Tab-separated table of C-alpha atoms in Angstrom:
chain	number	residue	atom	x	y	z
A	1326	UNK	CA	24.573	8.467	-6.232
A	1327	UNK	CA	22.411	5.671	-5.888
A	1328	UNK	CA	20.371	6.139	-9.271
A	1329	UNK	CA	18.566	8.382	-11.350
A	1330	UNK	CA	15.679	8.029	-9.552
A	1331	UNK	CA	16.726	8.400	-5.992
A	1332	UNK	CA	16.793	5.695	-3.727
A	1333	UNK	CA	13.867	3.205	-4.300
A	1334	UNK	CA	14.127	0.083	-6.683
A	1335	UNK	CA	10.980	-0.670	-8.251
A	1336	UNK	CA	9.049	-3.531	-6.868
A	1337	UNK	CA	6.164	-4.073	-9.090
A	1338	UNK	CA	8.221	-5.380	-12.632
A	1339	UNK	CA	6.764	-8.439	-13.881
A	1340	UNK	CA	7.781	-11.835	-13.175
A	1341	UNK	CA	9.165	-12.391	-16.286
A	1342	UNK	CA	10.575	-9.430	-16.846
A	1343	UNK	CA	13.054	-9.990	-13.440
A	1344	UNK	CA	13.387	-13.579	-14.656
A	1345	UNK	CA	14.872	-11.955	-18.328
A	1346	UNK	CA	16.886	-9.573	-16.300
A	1347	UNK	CA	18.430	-12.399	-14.302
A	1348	UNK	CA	18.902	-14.508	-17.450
A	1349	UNK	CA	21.254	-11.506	-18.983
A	1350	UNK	CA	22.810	-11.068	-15.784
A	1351	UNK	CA	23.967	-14.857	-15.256
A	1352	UNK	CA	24.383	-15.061	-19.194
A	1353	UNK	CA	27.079	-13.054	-18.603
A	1354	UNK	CA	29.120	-14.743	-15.734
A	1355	UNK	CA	28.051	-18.241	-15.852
A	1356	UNK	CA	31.196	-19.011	-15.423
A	1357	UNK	CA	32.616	-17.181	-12.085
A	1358	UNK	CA	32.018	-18.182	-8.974
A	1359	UNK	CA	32.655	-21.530	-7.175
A	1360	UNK	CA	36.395	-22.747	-7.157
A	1361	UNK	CA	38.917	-23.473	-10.333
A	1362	UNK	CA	40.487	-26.824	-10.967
A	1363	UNK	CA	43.793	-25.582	-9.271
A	1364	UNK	CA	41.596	-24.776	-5.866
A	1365	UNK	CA	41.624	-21.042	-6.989
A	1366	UNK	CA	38.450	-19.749	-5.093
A	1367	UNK	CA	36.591	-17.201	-7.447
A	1368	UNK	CA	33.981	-14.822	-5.621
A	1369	UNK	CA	31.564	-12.877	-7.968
A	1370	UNK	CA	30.858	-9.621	-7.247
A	1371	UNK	CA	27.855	-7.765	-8.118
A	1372	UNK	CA	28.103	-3.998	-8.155
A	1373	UNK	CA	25.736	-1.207	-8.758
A	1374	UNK	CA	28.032	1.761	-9.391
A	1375	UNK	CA	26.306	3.031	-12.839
A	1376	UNK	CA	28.195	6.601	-12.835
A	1377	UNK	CA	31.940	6.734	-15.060
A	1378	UNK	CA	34.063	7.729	-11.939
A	1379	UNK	CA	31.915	5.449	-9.882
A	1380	UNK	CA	32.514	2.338	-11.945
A	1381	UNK	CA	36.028	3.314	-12.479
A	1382	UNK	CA	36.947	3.018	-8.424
A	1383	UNK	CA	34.642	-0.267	-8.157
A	1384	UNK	CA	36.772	-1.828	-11.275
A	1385	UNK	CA	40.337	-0.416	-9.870
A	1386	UNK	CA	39.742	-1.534	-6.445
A	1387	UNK	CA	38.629	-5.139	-7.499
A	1388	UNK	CA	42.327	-5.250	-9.626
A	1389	UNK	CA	44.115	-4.078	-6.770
A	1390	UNK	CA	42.510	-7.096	-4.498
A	1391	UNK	CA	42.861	-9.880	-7.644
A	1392	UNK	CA	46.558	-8.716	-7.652
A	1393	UNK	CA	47.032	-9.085	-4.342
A	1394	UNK	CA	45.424	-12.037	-3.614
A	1395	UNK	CA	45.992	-14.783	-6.850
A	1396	UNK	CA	44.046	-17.453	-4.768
A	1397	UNK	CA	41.138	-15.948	-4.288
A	1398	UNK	CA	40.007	-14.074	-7.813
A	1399	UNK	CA	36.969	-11.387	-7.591
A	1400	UNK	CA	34.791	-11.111	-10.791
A	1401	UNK	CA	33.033	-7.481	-11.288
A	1402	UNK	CA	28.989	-8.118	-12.622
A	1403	UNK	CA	27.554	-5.264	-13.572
A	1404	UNK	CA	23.970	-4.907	-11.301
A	1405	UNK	CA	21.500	-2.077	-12.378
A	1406	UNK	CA	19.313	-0.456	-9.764
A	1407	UNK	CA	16.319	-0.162	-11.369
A	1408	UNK	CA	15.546	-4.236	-11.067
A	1409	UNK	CA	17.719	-5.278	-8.589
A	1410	UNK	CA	14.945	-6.152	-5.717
A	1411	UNK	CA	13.174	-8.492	-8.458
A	1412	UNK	CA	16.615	-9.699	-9.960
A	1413	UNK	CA	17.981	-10.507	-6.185
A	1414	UNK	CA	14.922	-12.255	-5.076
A	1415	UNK	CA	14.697	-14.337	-8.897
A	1416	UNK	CA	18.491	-15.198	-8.452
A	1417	UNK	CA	18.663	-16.350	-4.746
A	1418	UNK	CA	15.184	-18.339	-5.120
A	1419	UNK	CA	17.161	-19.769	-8.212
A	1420	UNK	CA	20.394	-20.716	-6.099
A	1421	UNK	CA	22.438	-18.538	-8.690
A	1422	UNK	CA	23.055	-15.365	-5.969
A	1423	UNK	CA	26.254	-13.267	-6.051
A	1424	UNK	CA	28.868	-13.972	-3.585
A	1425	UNK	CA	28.765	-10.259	-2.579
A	1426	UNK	CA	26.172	-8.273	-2.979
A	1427	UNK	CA	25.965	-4.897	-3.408
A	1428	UNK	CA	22.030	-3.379	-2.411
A	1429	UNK	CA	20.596	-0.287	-0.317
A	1430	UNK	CA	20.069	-1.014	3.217
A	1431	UNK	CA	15.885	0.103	2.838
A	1432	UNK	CA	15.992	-3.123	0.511
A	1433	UNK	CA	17.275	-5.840	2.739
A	1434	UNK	CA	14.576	-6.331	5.283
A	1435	UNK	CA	13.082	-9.525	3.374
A	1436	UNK	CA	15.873	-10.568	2.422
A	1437	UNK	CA	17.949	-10.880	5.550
A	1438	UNK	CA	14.353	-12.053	7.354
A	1439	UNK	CA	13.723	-14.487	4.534
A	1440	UNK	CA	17.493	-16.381	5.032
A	1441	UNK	CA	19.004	-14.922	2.308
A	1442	UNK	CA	21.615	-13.293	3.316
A	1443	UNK	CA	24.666	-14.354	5.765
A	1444	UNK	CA	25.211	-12.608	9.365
A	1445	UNK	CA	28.397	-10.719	9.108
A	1446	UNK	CA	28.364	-10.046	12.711
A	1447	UNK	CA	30.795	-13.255	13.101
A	1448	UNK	CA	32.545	-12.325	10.004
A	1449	UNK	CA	34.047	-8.816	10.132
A	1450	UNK	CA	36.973	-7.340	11.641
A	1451	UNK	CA	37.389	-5.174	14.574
A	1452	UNK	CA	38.694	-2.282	12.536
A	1453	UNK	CA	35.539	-1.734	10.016
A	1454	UNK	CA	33.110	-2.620	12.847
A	1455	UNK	CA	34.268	0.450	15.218
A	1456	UNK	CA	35.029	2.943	12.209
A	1457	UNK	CA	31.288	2.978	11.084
A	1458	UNK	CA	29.107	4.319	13.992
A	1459	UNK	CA	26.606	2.884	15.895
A	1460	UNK	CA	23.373	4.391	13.871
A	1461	UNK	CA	24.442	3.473	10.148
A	1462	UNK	CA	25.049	-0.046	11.449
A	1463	UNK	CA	21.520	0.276	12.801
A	1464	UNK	CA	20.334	0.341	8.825
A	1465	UNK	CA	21.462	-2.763	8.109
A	1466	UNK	CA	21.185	-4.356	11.378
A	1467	UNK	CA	17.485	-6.909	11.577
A	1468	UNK	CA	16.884	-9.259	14.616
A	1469	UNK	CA	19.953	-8.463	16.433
A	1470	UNK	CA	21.923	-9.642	13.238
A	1471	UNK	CA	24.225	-7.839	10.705
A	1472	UNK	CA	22.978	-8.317	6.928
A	1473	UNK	CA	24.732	-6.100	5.257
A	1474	UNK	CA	27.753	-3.091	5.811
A	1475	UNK	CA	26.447	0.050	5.089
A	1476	UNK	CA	29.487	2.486	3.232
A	1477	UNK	CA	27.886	5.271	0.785
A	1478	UNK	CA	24.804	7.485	2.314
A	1479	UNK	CA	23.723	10.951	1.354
A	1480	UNK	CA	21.767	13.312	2.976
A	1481	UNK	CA	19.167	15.975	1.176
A	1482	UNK	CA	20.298	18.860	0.780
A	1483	UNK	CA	18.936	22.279	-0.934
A	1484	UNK	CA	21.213	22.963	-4.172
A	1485	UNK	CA	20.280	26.807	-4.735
A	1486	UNK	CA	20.695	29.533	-7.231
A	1487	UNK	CA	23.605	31.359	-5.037
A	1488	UNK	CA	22.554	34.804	-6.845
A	1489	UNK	CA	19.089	34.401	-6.860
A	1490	UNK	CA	19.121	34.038	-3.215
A	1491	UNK	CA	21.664	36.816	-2.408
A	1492	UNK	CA	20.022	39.439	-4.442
A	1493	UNK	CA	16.677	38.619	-2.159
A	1494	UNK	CA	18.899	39.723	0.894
A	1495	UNK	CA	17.445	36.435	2.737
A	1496	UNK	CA	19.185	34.747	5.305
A	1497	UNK	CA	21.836	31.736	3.678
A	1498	UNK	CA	21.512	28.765	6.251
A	1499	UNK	CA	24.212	27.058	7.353
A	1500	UNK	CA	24.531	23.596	9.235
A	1501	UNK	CA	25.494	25.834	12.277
A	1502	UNK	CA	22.371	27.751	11.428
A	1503	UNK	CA	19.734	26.252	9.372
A	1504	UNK	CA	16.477	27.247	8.112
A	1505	UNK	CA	13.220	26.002	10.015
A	1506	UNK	CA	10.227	24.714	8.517
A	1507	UNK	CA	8.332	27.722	8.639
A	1508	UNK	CA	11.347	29.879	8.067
A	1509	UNK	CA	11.688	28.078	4.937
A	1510	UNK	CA	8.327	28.108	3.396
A	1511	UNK	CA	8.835	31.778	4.709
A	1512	UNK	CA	11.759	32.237	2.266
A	1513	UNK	CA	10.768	30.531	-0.902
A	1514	UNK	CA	7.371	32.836	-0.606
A	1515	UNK	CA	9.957	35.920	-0.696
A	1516	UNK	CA	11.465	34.211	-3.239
A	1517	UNK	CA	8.792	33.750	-5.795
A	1518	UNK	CA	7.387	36.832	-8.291
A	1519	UNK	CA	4.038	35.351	-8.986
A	1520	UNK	CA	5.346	35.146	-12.443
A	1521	UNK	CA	6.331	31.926	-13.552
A	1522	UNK	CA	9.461	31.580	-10.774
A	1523	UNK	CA	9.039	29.713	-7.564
A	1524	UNK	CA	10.908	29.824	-4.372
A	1525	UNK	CA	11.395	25.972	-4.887
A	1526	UNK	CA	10.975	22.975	-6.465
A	1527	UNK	CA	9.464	19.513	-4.983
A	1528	UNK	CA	11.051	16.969	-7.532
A	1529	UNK	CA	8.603	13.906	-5.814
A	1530	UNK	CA	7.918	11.302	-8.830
A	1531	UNK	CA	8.920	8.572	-5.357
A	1532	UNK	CA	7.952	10.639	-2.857
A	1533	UNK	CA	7.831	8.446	-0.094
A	1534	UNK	CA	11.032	8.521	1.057
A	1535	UNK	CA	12.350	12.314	0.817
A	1536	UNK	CA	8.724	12.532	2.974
A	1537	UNK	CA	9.779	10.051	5.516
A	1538	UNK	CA	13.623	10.799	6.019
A	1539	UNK	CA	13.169	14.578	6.154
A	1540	UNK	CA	10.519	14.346	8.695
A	1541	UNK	CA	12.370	12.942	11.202
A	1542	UNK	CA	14.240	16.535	11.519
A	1543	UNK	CA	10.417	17.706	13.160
A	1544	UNK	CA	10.241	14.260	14.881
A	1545	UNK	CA	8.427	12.695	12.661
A	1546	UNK	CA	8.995	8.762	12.739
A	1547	UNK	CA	5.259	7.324	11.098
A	1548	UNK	CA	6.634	3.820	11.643
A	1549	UNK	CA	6.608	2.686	15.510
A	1550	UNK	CA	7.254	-0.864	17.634
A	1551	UNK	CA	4.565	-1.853	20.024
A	1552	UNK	CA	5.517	-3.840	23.006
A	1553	UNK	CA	5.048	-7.479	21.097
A	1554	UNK	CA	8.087	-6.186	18.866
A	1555	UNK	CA	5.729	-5.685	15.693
A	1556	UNK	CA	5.658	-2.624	13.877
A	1557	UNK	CA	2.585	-0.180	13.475
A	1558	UNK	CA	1.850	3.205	11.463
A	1559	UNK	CA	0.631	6.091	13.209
A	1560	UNK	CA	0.761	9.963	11.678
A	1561	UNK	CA	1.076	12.654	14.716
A	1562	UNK	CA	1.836	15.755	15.023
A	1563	UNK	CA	5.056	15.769	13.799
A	1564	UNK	CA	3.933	13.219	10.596
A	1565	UNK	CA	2.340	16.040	9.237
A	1566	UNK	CA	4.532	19.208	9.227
A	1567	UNK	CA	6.846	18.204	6.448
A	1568	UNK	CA	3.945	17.182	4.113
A	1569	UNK	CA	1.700	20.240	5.261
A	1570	UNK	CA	4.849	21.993	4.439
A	1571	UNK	CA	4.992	20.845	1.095
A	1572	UNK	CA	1.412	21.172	0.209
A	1573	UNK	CA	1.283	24.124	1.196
A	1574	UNK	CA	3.981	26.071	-0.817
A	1575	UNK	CA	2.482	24.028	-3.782
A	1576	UNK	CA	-1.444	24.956	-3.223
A	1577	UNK	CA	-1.787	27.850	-0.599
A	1578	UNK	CA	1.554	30.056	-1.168
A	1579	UNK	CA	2.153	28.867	-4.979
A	1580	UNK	CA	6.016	29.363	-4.109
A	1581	UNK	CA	6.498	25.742	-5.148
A	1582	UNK	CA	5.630	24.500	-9.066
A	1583	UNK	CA	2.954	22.012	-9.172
A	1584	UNK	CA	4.240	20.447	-12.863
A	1585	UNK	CA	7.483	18.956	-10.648
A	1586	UNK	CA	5.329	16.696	-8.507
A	1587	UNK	CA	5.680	14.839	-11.220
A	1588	UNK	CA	9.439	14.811	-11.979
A	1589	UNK	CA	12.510	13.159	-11.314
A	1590	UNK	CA	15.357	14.988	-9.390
A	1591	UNK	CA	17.203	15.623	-12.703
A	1592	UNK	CA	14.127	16.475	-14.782
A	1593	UNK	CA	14.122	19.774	-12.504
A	1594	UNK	CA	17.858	21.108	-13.793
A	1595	UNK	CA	17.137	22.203	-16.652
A	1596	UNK	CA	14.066	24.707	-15.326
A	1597	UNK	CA	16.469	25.611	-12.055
A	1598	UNK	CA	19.505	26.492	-14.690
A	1599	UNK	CA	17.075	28.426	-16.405
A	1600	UNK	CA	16.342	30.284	-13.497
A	1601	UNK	CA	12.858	29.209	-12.846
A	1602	UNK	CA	12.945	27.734	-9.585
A	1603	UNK	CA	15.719	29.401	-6.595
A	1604	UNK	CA	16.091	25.991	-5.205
A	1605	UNK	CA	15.234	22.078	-5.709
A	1606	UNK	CA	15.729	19.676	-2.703
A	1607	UNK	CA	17.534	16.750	-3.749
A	1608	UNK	CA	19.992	14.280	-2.926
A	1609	UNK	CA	23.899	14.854	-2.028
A	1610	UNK	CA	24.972	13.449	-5.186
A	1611	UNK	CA	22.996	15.682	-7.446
A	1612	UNK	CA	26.216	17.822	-7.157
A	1613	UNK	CA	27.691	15.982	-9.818
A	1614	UNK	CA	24.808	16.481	-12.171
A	1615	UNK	CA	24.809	20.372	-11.524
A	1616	UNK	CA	28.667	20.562	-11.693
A	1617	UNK	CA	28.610	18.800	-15.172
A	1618	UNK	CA	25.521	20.646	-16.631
A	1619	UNK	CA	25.004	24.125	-15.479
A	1620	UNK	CA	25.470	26.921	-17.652
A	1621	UNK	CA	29.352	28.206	-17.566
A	1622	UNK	CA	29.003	30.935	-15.003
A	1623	UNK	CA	25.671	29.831	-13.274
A	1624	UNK	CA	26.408	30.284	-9.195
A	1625	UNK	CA	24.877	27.485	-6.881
A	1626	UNK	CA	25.405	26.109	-3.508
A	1627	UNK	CA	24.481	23.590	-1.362
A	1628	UNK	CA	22.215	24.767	2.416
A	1629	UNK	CA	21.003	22.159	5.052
A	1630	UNK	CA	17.320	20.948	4.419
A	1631	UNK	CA	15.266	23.033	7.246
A	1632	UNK	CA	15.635	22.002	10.746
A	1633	UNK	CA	12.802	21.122	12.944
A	1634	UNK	CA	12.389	19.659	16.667
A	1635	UNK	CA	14.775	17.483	16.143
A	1636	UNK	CA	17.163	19.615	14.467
A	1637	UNK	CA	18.983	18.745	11.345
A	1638	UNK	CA	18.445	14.748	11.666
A	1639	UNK	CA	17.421	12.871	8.822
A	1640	UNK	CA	16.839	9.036	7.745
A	1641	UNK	CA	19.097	7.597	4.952
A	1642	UNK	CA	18.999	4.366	3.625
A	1643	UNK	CA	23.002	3.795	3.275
A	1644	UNK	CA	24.019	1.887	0.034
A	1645	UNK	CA	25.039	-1.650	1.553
A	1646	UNK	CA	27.686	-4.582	0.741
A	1647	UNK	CA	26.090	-8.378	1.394
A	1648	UNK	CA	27.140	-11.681	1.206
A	1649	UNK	CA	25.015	-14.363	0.255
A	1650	UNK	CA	23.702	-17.209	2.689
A	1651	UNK	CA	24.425	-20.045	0.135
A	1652	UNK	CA	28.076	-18.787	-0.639
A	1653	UNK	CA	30.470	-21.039	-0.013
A	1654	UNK	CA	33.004	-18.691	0.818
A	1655	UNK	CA	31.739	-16.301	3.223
A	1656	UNK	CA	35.031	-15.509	5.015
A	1657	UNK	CA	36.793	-14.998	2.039
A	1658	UNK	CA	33.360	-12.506	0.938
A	1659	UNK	CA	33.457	-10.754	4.320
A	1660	UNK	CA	37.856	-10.341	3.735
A	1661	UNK	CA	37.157	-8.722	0.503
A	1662	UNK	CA	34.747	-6.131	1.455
A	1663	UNK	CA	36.966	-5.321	4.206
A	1664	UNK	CA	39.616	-4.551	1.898
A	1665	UNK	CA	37.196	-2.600	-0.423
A	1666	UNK	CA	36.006	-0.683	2.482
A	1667	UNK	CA	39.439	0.684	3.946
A	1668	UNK	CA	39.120	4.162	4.770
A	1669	UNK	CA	41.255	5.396	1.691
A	1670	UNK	CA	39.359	3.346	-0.685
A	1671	UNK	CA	36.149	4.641	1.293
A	1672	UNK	CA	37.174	8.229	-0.017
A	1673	UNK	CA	37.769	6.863	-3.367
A	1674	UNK	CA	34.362	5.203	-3.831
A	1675	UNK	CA	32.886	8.475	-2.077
A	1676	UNK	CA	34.305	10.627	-4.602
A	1677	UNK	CA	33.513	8.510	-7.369
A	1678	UNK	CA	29.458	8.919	-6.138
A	1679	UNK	CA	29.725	12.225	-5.077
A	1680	UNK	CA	27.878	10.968	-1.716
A	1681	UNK	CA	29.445	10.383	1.940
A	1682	UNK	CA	31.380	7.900	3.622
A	1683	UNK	CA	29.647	5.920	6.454
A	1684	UNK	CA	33.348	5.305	7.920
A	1685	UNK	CA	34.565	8.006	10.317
A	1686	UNK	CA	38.591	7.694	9.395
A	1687	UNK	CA	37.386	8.587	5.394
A	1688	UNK	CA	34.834	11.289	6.603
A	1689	UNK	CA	38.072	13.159	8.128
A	1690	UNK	CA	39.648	13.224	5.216
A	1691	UNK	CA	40.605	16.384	3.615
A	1692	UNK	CA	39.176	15.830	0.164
A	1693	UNK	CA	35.913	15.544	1.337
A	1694	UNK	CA	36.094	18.716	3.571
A	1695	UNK	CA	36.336	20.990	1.095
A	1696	UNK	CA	34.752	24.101	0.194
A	1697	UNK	CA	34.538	23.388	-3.872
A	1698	UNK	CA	31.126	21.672	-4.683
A	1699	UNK	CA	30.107	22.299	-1.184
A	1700	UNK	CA	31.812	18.988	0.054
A	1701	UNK	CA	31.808	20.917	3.435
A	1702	UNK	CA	28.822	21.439	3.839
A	1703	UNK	CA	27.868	17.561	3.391
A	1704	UNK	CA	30.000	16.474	6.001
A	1705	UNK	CA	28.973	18.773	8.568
A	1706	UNK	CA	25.410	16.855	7.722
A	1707	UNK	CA	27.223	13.211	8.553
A	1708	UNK	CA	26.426	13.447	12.477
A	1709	UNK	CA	22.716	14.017	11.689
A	1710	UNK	CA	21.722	10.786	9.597
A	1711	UNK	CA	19.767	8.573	11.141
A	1712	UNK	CA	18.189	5.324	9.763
A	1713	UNK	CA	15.333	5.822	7.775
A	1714	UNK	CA	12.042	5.338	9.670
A	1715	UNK	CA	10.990	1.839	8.083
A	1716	UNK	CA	14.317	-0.018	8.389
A	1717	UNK	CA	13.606	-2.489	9.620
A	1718	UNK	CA	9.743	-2.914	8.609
A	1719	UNK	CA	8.357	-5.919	6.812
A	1720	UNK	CA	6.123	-4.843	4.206
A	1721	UNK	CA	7.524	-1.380	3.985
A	1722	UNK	CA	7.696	-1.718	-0.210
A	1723	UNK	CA	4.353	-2.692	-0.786
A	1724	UNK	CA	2.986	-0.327	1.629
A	1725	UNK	CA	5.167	2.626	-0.040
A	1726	UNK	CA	3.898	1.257	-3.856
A	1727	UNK	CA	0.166	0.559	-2.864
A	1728	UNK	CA	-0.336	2.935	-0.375
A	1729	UNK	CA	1.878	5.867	0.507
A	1730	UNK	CA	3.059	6.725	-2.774
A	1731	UNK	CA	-0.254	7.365	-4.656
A	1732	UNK	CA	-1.729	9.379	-0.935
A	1733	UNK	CA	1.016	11.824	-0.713
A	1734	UNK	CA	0.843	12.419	-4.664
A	1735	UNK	CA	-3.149	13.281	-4.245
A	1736	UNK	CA	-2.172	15.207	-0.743
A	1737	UNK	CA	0.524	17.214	-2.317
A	1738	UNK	CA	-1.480	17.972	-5.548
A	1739	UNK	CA	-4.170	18.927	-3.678
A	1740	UNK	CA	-6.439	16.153	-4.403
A	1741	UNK	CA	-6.995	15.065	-0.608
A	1742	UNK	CA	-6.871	16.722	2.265
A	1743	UNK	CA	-4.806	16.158	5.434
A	1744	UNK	CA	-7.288	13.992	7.226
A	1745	UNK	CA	-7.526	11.680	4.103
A	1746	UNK	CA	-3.862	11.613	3.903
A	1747	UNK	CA	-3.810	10.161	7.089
A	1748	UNK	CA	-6.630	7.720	6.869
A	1749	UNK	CA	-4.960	6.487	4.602
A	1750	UNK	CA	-1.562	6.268	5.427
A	1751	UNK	CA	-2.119	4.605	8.798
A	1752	UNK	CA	-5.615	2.726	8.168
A	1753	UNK	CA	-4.462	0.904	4.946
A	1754	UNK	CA	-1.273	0.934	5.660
A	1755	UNK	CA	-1.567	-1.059	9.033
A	1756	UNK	CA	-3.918	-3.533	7.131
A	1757	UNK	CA	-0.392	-4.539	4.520
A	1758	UNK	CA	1.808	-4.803	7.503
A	1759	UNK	CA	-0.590	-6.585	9.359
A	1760	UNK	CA	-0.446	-9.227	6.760
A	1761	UNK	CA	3.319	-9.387	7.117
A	1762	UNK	CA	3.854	-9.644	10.852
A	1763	UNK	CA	1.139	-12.697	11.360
């Protein structure tokens, strides 16, 4: 689990708020890194596992390498995701980056094109370049160069009230069998009373990326390469049938609540526990939330978001493991997140997240492949992620903070219309990336 958020750092903290943030950060460890007196090379590690079983396996797994390997000493610094682009960009402009860097491969476009980060093609074994496909490479892969190893992802799922939905006598998706887009909005209209409970509920306080990754199922992709290699916005067709879908459960059907535009993922639990809403699309991870906090005896599962042309695919942004240009020990950098990505420790950091290996020895193993919390079901998923649509995109975060995020708020509120929505979206938006690709 990535954060309580989901998935998208904030770009827009003050200066000196970032440069604070660094200051505690480096306050903290200004004295790892570099080599010892004795020639004992110490690498600083900066990890942002924030959940207790999460941290646990990032701590363990550092011990296990220290003990193993006395000349060459790991130190754990604890990152937080909610100011690591700022706190990144502060701390390599100020020479005092991490050795290895942990990040989320939607965040490392500027950095890997701006020369902060090393190219691990050169660096990285055989054995951890063929276990993680082709595709989740592709995340973290800019200019033909490898800035980062992608190991954690998670697709979006719909966690459901199990009774709710078999009491309607609707038909349960499965991965074999999902849901389509119009099937779904379909079902959540059967599934609201016109009462006060919806069919479902749009959690999209960041909506920008659940909008982007789960259009790609209908073959949506927004973000396109013209023949010069630069990138270029244009909404089609398929651009517009996951926010259509969307707007329209909230403003035509009313089988989706307008108050959780608004809201976090987890600020929807309590009203789904309470029975208000059947389902809430959210991230993989969210299982741990629900697991922990519903009601004893309170029956959910996890279904496949709906399906569309392009059946079940969807973008992720994978969480990622860097090393720093300026370290001066890239090989021993690149040697430790080998070990730390081993398919058994894989599992171990999977588990610890609730999300999915990138690795395909871990996603075999049995522990994730099981039917309690719908572990299953998640894996079955693993063949369908794709990168998210803007990669690879230079000035993908200001275009998501300036521009996409406050158009699909108005679209899905009902405050625009479609046609504004994609004025918007492609006029402006082309105008900010325009700026970057001079």
């Amino acid at each position: 689990m990535r954060a309580p958020r989901r998935l998208a750092a904030p770009r827009r903290l003050a200066a000196a708020a970032a440069a604070v943030a660094l200051a505690l950060l480096l306050s903290g460890c200004a004295d790892g890194g570099g080599d010892d007196a004795d020639g004992r090379i110490t690498l600083r590690f900066q990890s942002l596992a924030w959940q207790k079983e999460s941290v646990e396996a990032n701590k363990e797994l550092v011990a296990e390498w220290n003990a193993r390997h006395p000349d060459v000493r790991v130190e754990y610094v604890q990152g937080s995701w909610t100011s690591i682009h700022d706190q990144l960009l502060t701390s390599f402009e100020g020479g005092e980056a991490p050795d290895i860097i942990h990040d989320a491969s939607d965040d490392l476009a500027d950095f890997a094109y701006g020369g902060y980060l090393a190219d691990l093609g050169p660096l990285l074994p055989r054995r951890l370049r063929a276990d993680i496909p082709r595709t989740a490479w592709d995340t973290a892969t800019f200019g033909g160069k490898v800035y980062g190893v992608p190991f954690l992802q998670e697709p979006r799922v719909l966690i459901a009230n199990a009774r709710w939905l078999k009491e309607s006598g609707v038909r349960i998706p499965t991965p074999d069998k999902p849901w389509s887009w119009p099937e779904f909005r379909s079902v959540t209209r059967e599934l609201t009373d016109g009462k006060g409970k919806y069919g479902v509920a749009w959690p999209l306080k960041e909506p920008v990326s659940a909008t982007l990754n789960l259009s790609l199922s209908a073959g949506g992709k927004l973000f396109h390469r013209r023949a010069d290699g630069k990138a270029e916005i244009r909404f089609d067709d398929a651009d517009a049938v996951v926010p259509r879908t969307v707007h329209d459960q909230v403003n035509v059907d009313r089988s989706a609540s307008g108050t959780t535009l608004g809201m976090g993922g987890s600020d929807t639990l309590p009203g789904f526990f309470g029975g208000k809403y059947a389902m809430v699309p959210l991230g993989f991870s969210y299982r741990q939330q629900v697991a922990q906090q519903a009601p004893e005896g309170f029956d959910w599962q996890v279904l496949p978001a709906p399906a569309g042309a392009d059946g079940l695919a969807q973008g992720v942004s994978p969480q990622t493991l860097s090393v720093a240009e300026d370290s001066p020990h890239k090989k021993e950098a690149a040697a430790f997140i080998d070990f730390f990505l081993r398919p058994a420790n894989m599992v171990r950091l999977a588990r610890g997240d609730w999300m999915l290996p990138t690795g395909r020895t871990a996603l075999k193993d049995p522990a994730l492949r099981t039917s309690k919390h719908d572990w299953a079901t998640g894996t079955a998923l693993a063949r369908h992620l794709r990168p998210a649509p803007a990669q690879s995109v230079r000035g993908y975060p200001e275009w998501t903070d300036k521009i996409a995020t406050p158009a699909l708020q108005e679209y899905y509120s009902g405050a625009i219309d479609l046609d504004e929505l994609r004025e918007r979206l492609v006029k402006d938006g082309n105008l900010v990336l325009k700026r970057y690709q001079r």
